[in-house]
Short mmCIF file of C-alpha atoms in Angstrom, two decimals:
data_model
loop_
_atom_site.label_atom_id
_atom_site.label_comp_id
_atom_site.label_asym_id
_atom_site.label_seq_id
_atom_site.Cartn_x
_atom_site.Cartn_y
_atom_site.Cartn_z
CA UNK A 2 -137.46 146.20 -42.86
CA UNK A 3 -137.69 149.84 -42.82
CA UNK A 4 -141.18 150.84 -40.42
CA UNK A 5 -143.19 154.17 -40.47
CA UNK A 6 -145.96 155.31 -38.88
CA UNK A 7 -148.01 157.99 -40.40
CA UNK A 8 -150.58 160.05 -38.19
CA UNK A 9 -152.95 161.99 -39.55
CA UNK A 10 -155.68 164.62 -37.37
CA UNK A 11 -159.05 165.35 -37.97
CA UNK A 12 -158.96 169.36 -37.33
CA UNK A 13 -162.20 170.73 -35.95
CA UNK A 14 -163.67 173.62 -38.29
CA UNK A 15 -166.24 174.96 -36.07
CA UNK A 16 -165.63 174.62 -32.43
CA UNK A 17 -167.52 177.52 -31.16
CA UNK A 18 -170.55 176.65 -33.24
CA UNK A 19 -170.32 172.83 -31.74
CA UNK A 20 -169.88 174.56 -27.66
CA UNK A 21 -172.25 177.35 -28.54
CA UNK A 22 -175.06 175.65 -30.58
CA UNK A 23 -174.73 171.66 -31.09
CA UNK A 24 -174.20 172.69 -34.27
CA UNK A 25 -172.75 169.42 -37.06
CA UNK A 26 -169.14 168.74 -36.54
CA UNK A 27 -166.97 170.38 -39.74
CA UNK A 28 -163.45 168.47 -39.54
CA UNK A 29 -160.62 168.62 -42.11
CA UNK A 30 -157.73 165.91 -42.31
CA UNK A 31 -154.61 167.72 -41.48
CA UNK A 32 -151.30 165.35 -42.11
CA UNK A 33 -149.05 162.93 -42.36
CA UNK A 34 -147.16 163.29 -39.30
CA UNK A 35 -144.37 160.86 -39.82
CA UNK A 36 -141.81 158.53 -37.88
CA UNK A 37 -139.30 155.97 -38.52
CA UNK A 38 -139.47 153.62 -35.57
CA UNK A 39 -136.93 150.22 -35.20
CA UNK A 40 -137.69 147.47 -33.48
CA UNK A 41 -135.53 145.14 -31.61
CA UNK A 42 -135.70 141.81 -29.67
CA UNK A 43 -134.61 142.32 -26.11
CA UNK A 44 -134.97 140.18 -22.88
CA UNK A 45 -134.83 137.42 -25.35
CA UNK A 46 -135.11 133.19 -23.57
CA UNK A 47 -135.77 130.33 -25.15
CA UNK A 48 -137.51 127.96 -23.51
CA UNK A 49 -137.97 124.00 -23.26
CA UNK A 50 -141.25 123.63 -24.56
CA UNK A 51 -140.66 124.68 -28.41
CA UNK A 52 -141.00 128.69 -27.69
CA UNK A 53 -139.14 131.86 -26.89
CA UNK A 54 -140.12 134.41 -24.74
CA UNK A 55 -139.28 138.09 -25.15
CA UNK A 56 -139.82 142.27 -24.87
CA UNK A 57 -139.93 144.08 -28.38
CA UNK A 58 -138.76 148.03 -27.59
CA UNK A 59 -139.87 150.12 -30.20
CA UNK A 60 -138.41 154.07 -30.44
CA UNK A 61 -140.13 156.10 -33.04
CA UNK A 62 -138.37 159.36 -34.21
CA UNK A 63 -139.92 162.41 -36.44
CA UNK A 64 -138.96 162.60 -40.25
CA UNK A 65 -140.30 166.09 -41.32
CA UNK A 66 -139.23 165.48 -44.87
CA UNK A 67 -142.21 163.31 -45.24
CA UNK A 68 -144.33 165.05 -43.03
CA UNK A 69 -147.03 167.74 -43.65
CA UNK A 70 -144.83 170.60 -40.91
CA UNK A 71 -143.44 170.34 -37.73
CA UNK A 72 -145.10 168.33 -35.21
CA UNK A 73 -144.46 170.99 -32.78
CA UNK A 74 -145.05 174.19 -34.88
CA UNK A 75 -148.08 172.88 -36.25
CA UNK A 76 -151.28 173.54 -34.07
CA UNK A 77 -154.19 171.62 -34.26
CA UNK A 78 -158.10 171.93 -33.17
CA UNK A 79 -159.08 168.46 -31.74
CA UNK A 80 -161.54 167.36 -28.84
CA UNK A 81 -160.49 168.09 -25.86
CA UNK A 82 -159.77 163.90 -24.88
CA UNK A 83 -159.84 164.26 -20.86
CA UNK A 84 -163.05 165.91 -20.58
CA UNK A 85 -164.27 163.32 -22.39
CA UNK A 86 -162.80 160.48 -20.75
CA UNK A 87 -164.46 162.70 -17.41
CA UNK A 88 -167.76 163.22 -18.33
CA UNK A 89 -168.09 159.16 -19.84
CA UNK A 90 -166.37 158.04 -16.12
CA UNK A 91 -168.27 160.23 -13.83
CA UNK A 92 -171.50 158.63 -14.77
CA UNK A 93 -170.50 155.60 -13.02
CA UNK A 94 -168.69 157.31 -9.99
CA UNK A 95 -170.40 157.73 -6.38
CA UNK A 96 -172.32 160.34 -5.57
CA UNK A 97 -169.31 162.24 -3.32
CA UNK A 98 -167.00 161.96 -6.36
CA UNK A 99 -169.49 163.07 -8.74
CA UNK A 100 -169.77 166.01 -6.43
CA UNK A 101 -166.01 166.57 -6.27
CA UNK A 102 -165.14 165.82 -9.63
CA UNK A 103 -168.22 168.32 -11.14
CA UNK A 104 -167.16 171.12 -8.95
CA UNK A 105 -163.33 170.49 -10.53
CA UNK A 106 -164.83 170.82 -14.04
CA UNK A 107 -166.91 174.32 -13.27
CA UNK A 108 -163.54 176.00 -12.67
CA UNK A 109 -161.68 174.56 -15.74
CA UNK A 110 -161.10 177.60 -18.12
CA UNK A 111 -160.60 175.23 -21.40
CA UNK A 112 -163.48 173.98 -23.37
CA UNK A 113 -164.63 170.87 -25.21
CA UNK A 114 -162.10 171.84 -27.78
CA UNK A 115 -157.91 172.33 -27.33
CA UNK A 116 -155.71 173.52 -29.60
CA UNK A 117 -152.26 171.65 -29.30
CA UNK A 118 -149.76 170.46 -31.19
CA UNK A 119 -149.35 167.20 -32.90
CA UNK A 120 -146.27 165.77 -30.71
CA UNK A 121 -148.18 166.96 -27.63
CA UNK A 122 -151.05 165.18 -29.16
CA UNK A 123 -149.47 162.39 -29.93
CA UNK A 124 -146.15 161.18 -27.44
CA UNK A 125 -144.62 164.37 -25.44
CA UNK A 126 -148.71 164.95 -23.77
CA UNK A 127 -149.06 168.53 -22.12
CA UNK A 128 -149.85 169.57 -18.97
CA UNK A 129 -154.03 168.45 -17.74
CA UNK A 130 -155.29 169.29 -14.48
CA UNK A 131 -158.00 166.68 -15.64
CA UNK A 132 -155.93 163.62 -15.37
CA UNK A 133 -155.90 164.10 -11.46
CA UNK A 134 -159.42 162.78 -11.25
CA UNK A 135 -158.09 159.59 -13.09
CA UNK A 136 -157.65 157.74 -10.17
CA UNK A 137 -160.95 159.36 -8.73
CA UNK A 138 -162.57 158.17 -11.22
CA UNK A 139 -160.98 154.70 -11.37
CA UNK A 140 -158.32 153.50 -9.11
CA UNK A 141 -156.88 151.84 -12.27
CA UNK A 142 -156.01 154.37 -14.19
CA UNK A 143 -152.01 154.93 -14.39
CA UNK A 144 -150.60 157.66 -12.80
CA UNK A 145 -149.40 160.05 -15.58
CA UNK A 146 -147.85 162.62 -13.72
CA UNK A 147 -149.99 165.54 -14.57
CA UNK A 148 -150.15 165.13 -18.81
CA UNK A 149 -151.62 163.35 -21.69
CA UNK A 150 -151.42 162.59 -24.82
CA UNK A 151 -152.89 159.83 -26.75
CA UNK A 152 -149.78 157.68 -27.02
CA UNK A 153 -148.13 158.99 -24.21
CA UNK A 154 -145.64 157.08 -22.99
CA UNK A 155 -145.43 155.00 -25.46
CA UNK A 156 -142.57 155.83 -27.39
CA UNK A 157 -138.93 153.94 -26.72
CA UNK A 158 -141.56 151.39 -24.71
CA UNK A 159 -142.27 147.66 -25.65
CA UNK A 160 -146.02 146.20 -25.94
CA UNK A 161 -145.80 143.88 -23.07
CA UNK A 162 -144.00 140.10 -22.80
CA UNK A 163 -144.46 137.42 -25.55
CA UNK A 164 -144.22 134.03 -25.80
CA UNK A 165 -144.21 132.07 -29.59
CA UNK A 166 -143.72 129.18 -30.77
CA UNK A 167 -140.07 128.76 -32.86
CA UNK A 168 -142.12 126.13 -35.00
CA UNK A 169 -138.01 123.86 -34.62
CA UNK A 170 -140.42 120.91 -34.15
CA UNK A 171 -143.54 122.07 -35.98
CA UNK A 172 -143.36 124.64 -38.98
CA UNK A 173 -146.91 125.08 -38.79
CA UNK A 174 -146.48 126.59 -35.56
CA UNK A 175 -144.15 128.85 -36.26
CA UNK A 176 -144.66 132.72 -34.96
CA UNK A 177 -148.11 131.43 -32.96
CA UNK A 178 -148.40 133.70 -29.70
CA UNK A 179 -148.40 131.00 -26.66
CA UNK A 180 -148.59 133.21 -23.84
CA UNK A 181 -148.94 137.15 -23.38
CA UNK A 182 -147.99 138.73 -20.38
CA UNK A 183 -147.37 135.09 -18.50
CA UNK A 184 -151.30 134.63 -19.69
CA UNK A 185 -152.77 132.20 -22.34
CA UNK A 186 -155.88 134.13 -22.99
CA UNK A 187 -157.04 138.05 -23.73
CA UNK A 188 -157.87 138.69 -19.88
CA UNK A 189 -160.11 141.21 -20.84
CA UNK A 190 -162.79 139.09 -21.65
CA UNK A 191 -164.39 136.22 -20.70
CA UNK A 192 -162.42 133.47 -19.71
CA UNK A 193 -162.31 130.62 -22.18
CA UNK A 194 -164.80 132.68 -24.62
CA UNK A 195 -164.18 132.82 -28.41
CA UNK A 196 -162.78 136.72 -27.49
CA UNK A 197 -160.67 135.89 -25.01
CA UNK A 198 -158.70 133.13 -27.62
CA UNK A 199 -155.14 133.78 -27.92
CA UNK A 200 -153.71 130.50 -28.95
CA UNK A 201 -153.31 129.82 -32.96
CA UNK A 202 -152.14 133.91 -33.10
CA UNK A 203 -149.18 135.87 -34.65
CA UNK A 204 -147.03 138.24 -34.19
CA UNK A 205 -147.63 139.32 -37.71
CA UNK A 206 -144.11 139.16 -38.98
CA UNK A 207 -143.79 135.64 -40.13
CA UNK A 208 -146.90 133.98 -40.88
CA UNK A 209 -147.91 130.55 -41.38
CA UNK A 210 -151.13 130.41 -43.40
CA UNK A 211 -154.09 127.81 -42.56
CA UNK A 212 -155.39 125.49 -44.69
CA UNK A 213 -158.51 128.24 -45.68
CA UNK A 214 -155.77 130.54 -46.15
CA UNK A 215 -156.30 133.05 -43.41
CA UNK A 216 -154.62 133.85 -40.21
CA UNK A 217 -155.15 135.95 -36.72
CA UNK A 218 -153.03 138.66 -36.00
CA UNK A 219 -152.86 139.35 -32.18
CA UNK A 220 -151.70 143.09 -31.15
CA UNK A 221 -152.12 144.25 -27.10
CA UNK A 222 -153.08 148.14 -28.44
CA UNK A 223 -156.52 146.75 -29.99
CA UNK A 224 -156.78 144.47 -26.91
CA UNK A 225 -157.88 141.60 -29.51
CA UNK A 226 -157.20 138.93 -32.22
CA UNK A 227 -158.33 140.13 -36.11
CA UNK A 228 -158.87 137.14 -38.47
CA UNK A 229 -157.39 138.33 -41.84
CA UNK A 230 -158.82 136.14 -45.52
CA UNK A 231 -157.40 136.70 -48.90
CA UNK A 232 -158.28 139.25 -51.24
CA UNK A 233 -158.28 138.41 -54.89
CA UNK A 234 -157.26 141.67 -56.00
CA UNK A 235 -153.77 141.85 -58.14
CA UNK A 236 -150.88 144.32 -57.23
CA UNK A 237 -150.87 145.99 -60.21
CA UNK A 238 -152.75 144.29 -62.24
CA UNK A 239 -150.97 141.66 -61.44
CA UNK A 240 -150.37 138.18 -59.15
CA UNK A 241 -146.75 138.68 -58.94
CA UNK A 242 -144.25 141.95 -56.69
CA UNK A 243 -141.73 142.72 -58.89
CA UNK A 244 -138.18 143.94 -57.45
CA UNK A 245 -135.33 145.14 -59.63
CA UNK A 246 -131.98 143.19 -58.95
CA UNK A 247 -129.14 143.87 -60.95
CA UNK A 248 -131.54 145.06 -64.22
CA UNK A 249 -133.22 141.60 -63.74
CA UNK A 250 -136.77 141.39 -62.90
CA UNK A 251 -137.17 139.20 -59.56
CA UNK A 252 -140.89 137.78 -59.88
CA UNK A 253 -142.95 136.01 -57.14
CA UNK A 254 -147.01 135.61 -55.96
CA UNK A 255 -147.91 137.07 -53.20
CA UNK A 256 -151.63 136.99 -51.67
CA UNK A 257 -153.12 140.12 -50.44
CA UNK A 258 -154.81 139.81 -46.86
CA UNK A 259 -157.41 141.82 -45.22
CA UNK A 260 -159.45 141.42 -42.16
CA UNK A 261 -162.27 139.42 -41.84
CA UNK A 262 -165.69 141.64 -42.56
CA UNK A 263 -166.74 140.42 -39.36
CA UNK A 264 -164.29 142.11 -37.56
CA UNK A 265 -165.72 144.95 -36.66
CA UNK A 266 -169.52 144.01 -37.17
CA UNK A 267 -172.06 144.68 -34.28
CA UNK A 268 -173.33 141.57 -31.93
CA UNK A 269 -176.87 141.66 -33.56
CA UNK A 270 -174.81 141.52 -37.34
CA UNK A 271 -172.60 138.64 -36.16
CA UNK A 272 -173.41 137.02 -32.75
CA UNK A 273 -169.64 136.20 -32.70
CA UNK A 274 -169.03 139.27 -31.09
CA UNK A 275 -171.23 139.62 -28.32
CA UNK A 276 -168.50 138.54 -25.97
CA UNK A 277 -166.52 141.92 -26.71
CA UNK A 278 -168.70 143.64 -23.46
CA UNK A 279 -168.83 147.49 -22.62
CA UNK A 280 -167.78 149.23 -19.99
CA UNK A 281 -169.83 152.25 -21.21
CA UNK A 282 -172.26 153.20 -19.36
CA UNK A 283 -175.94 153.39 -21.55
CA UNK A 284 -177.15 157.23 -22.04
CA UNK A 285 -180.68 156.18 -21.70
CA UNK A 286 -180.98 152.87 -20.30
CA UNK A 287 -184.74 153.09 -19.76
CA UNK A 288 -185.18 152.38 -23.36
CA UNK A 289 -184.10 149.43 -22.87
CA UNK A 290 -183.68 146.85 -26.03
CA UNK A 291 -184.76 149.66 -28.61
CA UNK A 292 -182.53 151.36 -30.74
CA UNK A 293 -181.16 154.49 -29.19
CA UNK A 294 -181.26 157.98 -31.28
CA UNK A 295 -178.96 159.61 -28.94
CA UNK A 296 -179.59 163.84 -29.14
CA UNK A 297 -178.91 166.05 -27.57
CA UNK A 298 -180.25 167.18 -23.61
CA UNK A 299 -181.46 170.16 -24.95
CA UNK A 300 -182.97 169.41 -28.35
CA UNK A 301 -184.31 172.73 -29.06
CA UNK A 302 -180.67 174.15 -29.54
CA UNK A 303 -179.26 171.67 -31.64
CA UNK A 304 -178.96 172.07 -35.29
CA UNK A 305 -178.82 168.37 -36.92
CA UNK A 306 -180.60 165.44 -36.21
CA UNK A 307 -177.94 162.95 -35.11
CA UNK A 308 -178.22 159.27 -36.41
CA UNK A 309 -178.52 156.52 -34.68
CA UNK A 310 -175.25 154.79 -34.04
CA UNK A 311 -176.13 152.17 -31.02
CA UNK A 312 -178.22 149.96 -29.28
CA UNK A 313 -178.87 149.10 -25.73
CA UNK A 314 -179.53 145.86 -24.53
CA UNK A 315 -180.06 144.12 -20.96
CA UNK A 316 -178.13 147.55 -19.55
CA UNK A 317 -175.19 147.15 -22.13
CA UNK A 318 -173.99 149.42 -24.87
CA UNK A 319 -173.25 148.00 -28.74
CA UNK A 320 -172.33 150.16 -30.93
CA UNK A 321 -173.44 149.64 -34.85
CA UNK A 322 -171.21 147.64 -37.39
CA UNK A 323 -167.67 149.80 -38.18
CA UNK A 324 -166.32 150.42 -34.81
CA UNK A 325 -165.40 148.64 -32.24
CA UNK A 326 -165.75 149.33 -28.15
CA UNK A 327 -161.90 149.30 -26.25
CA UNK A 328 -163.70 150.78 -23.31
CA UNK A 329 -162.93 147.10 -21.22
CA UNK A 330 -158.96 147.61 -22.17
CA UNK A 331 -158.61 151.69 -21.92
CA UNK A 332 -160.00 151.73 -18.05
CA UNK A 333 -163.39 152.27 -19.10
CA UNK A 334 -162.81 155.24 -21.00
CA UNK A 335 -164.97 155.73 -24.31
CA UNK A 336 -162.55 154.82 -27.11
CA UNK A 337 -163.29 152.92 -29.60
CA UNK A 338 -161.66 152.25 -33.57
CA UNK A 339 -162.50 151.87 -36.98
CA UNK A 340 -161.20 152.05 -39.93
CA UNK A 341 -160.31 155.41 -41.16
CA UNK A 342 -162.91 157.99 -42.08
CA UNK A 343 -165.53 155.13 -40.70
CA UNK A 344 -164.46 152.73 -44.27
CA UNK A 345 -166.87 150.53 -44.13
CA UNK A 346 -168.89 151.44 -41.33
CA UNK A 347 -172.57 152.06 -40.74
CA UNK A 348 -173.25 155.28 -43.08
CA UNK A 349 -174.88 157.47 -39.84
CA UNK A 350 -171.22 157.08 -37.89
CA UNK A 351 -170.20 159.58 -41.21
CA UNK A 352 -173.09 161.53 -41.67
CA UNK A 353 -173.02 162.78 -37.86
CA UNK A 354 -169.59 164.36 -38.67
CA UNK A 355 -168.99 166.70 -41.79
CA UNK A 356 -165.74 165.93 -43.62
CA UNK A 357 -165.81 162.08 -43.64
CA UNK A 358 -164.21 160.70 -46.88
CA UNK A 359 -163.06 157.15 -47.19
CA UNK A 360 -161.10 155.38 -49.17
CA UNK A 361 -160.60 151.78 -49.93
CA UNK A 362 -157.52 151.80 -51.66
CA UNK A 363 -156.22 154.74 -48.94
CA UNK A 364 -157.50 153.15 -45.73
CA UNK A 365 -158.12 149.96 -46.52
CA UNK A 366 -156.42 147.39 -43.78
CA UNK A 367 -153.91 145.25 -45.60
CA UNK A 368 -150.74 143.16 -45.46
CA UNK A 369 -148.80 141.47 -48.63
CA UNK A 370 -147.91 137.91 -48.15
CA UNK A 371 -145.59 135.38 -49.46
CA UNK A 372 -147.54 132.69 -48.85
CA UNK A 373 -144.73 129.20 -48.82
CA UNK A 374 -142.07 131.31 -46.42
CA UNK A 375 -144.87 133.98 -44.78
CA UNK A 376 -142.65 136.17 -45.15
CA UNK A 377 -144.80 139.76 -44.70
CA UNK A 378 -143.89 141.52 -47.68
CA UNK A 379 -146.17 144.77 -47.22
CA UNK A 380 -148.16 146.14 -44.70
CA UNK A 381 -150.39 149.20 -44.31
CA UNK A 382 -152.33 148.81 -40.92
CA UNK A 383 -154.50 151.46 -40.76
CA UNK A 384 -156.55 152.07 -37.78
CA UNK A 385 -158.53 155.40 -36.28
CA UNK A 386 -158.77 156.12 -33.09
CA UNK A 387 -162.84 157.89 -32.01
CA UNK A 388 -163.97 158.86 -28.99
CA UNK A 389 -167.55 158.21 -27.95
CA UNK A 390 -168.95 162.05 -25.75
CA UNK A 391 -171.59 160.80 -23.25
CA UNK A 392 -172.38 163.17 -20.75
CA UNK A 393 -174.05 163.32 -17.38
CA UNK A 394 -177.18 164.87 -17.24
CA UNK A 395 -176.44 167.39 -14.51
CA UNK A 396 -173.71 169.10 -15.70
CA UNK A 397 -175.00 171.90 -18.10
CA UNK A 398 -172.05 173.34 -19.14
CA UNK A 399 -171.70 171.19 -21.85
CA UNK A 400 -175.16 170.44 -22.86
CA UNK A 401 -175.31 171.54 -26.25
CA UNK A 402 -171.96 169.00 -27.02
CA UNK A 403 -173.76 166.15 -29.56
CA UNK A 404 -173.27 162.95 -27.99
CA UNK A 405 -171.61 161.21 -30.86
CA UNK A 406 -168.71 159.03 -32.25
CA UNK A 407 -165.98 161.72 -33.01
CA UNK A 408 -162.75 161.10 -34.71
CA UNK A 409 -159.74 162.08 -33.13
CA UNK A 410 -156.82 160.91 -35.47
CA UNK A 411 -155.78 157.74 -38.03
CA UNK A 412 -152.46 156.42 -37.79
CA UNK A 413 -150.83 154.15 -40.81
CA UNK A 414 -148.21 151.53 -39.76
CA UNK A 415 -146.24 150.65 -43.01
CA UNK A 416 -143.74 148.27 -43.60
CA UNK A 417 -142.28 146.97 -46.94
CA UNK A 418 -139.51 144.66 -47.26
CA UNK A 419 -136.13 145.72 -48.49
CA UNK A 420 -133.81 144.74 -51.72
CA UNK A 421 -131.93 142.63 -49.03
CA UNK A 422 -135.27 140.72 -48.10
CA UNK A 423 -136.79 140.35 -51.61
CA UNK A 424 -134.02 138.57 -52.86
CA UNK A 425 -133.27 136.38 -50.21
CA UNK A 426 -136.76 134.97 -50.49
CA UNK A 427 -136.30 135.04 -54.21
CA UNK A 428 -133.60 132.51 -53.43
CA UNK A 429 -135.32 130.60 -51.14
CA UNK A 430 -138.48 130.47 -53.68
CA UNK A 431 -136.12 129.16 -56.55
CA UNK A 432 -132.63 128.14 -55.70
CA UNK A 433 -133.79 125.08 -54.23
CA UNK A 434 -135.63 124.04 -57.37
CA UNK A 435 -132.99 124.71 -59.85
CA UNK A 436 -130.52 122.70 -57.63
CA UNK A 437 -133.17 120.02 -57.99
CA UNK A 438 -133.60 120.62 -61.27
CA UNK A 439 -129.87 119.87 -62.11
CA UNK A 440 -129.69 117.15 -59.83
CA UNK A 441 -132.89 115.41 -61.81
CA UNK A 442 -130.69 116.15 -64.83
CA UNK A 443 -127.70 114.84 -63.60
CA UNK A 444 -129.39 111.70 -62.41
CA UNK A 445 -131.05 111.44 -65.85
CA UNK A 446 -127.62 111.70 -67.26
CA UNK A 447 -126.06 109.28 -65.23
CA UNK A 448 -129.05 107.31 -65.66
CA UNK A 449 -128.39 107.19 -69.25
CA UNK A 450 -124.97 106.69 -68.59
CA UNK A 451 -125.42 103.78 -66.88
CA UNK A 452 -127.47 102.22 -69.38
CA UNK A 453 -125.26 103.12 -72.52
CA UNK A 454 -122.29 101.29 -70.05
CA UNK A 455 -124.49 98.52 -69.63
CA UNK A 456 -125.35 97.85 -73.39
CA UNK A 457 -121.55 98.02 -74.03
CA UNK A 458 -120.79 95.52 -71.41
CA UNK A 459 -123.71 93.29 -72.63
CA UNK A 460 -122.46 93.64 -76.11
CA UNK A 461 -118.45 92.92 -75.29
CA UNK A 462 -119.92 89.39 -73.49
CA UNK A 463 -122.07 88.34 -76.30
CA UNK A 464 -118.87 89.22 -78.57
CA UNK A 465 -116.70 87.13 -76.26
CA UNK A 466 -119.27 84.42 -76.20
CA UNK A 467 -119.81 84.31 -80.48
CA UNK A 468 -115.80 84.56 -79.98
CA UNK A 469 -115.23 81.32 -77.97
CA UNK A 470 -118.07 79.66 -79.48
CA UNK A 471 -115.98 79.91 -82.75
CA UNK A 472 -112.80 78.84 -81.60
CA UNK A 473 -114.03 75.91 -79.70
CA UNK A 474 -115.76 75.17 -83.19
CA UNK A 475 -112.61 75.44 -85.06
CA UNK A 476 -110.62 73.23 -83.10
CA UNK A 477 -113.47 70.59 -83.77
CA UNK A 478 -112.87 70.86 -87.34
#
């Protein structure tokens, strides 16, 4: 199944205006950036209890015919995503630290805003003095030799160890994550908590649908499970995926999956989700359980009114409905994700930034299903990937920075099955019933058969019978 991912920026317009001013973010979607990646099974052991345990490697390599430029020609205005991670993590840091660590950041000749390119961006990183107060900051924090990049080091890499069920003794099992990492729970949340549930999972390659028709996909890069219900929209008008095969139309229903509108709501929307904690620390935690209208430090520079986007509650962050926190999985840095250009978000997550424009039928979260194999037909996972600017209070440099969700980049995972695929399922969805369609005919045939024998043997006995009754008669006479 041939994979791309697709990575799109959101270019800042008016740095200088943001540093100098607080002046309303102006951003611009610059992209795709694309790349084929393969997949493959490695470290691969089956085991005794109905599962198989292994490492999926995945390589990713640039296609520039299907790209908007080079990824390394093309340069690119975009928050500068260390200083961020800094200023959010040096809130919580002791005092001698924050002394260290604020001194460091007076001497930095960069500002809140880089301009790099989008492999540097993206996989190679580039050079940050920054990342040195990483383990500073939090003795956690992997050692990164000096760079960064927002999927740094993640390229020819797998996404950790798996264990799923084979379903050999149970079909309905089949695909179900068992055990991540030697673990049977998310141990990033509370132990035995709805968040933490990994059991009754996939792998989101084959699929076997519940009886409401849904299913949780489990990925370790959004540190959580995503419930995913039917959408009764057609594919073109239609129920069916059509395939050309040898100028014959190859017909089947699929069902059309999206996640659960609950996914990303906020804890006071759907109490469901108040086990997903922050690490963040609150911006104003004096307000306590009010809704926060986070501004700017020094209010009589800024030049918008930014809306409110959180709340705080017993000491704890929660963001509004449309994002959601990773801050508990990414070391206690601010990032959080969404949907791209904030679909389906709270309204005052796009109205902070100028440029926002979403979608449905472009960003929307989907995946294509054949729903008696589970075979994934299509997907288009769309995620973005924000990062939430909180700064301390002493460091002035920065003041006039709006403390606000800001986009960095959306990246589109798409999959679609190949000729190869489609018509193997094709076969699978009717082979089997024309074979028992002939054999019912066959069996109706010898059925018949049978009977049409059975009259002629009845009929030769009672003509043997009338026979010898007449001779016997004759011989009477």
């Amino acid at each position: 199944m041939p994979i791309y991912y697709q990575y799109y920026f959101f270019n800042v317009s008016n740095p200088l205006d943001i540093e100098r001013s607080g002046a309303k973010p102006r951003i611009k979607e610059i992209g795709p950036f694309t790349y084929r990646s393969k997949w493959s099974k490695n470290s691969i052991k089956f085991n005794q209890n109905d599962t198989v345990t292994f490492r999926e490697y995945k390589s990713l390599e640039f296609v520039p015919e299907l790209s908007y430029g080079s990824d390394t020609e093309r340069i690119l205005t975009t928050v500068n995503g260390p200083l961020a991670v800094t200023l959010a993590l040096l809130q919580k840091a002791p005092l001698v630290v924050r002394n260290i660590v604020s001194l460091g950041l007076s001497t930095i000749t960069e500002g809140f805003f880089i301009k790099r390119s989008a492999r540097e961006l993206l996989f190679d990183g580039y050079p940050e003095v920054l990342t040195s107060f990483g383990p500073l900051l939090n003795p956690s924090i992997p050692n990164t030799k000096g760079r960064f990049g927002w999927l740094y080091g993640r390229n020819n890499t797998d996404d950790g160890l798996f264990t799923v069920f084979t379903g050999k003794n149970n079909l309905a099992k089949i695909n179900q994550v068992d055990r991540y990492n030697g673990l049977n729970e998310i141990s990033y949340w509370k132990k035995r908590s709805r968040c933490s549930r990994l059991d009754g999972t996939t792998d989101g390659q084959i699929i076997a649908l519940g009886r409401d028709r849904s299913f949780h996909l489990f990925h370790p890069e959004l540190c959580r499970t995503i419930r995913f219900i039917p959408i009764e929209l057609a594919l073109n008008s239609s129920n069916f995926i059509s395939k050309t095969l040898d100028n014959n139309q190859i017909k089947f229903t699929v069902d059309r999956f999206t996640p659960d509108s609950n996914v990303l709501s906020s804890w006071d929307d759907y109490g469901g989700n108040s086990c997903y904690l922050s690490k963040l620390t609150p911006p104003r935690p004096e307000l306590g359980d009010l809704l926060v209208n986070i501004r700017q430090r020094n209010q009589n520079q800024s030049k918008f009114s930014i809306k409110p986007f959180m709340r705080i509650k017993n000491g704890r962050i929660f963001f509004r409905s449309g994002v959601f926190d990773m801050s508990q999985c990414k070391y206690g840095a601010p990032v959080l994700f969404s949907y791209p250009h904030f679909l389906y978000a709270h309204p005052n997550y796009r109205e902070n930034i100028g440029g926002m424009k979403p979608n449905e039928s472009r960003h929307r979260f989907e995946m294509l299903i054949e729903p008696i194999t589970g075979t994934s037909i299509r997907s288009y996972a769309r995620i973005q990937i924000n990062i939430y600017i909180s700064k301390p209070p002493w460091i002035s440099r920065f003041r006039n920075i709006p403390e606000i969700v800001f986009p960095v980049f959306w990246q589109e995972l798409r999959a679609e099955a190949t000729m190869d695929i489609i018509e193997r399922i094709n076969w699978a969805l009717t082979k089997p019933f024309l074979y028992a369609d002939i054999a019912s005919y066959v069996i109706i045939v010898i059925g018949l058969l049978l009977v049409f024998l059975s009259g002629c043997f009845m009929l030769k006995n009672n003509f043997k019978s009338t026979q010898e009754k007449v001779t016997k008669s004759a011989k009477v006479n």
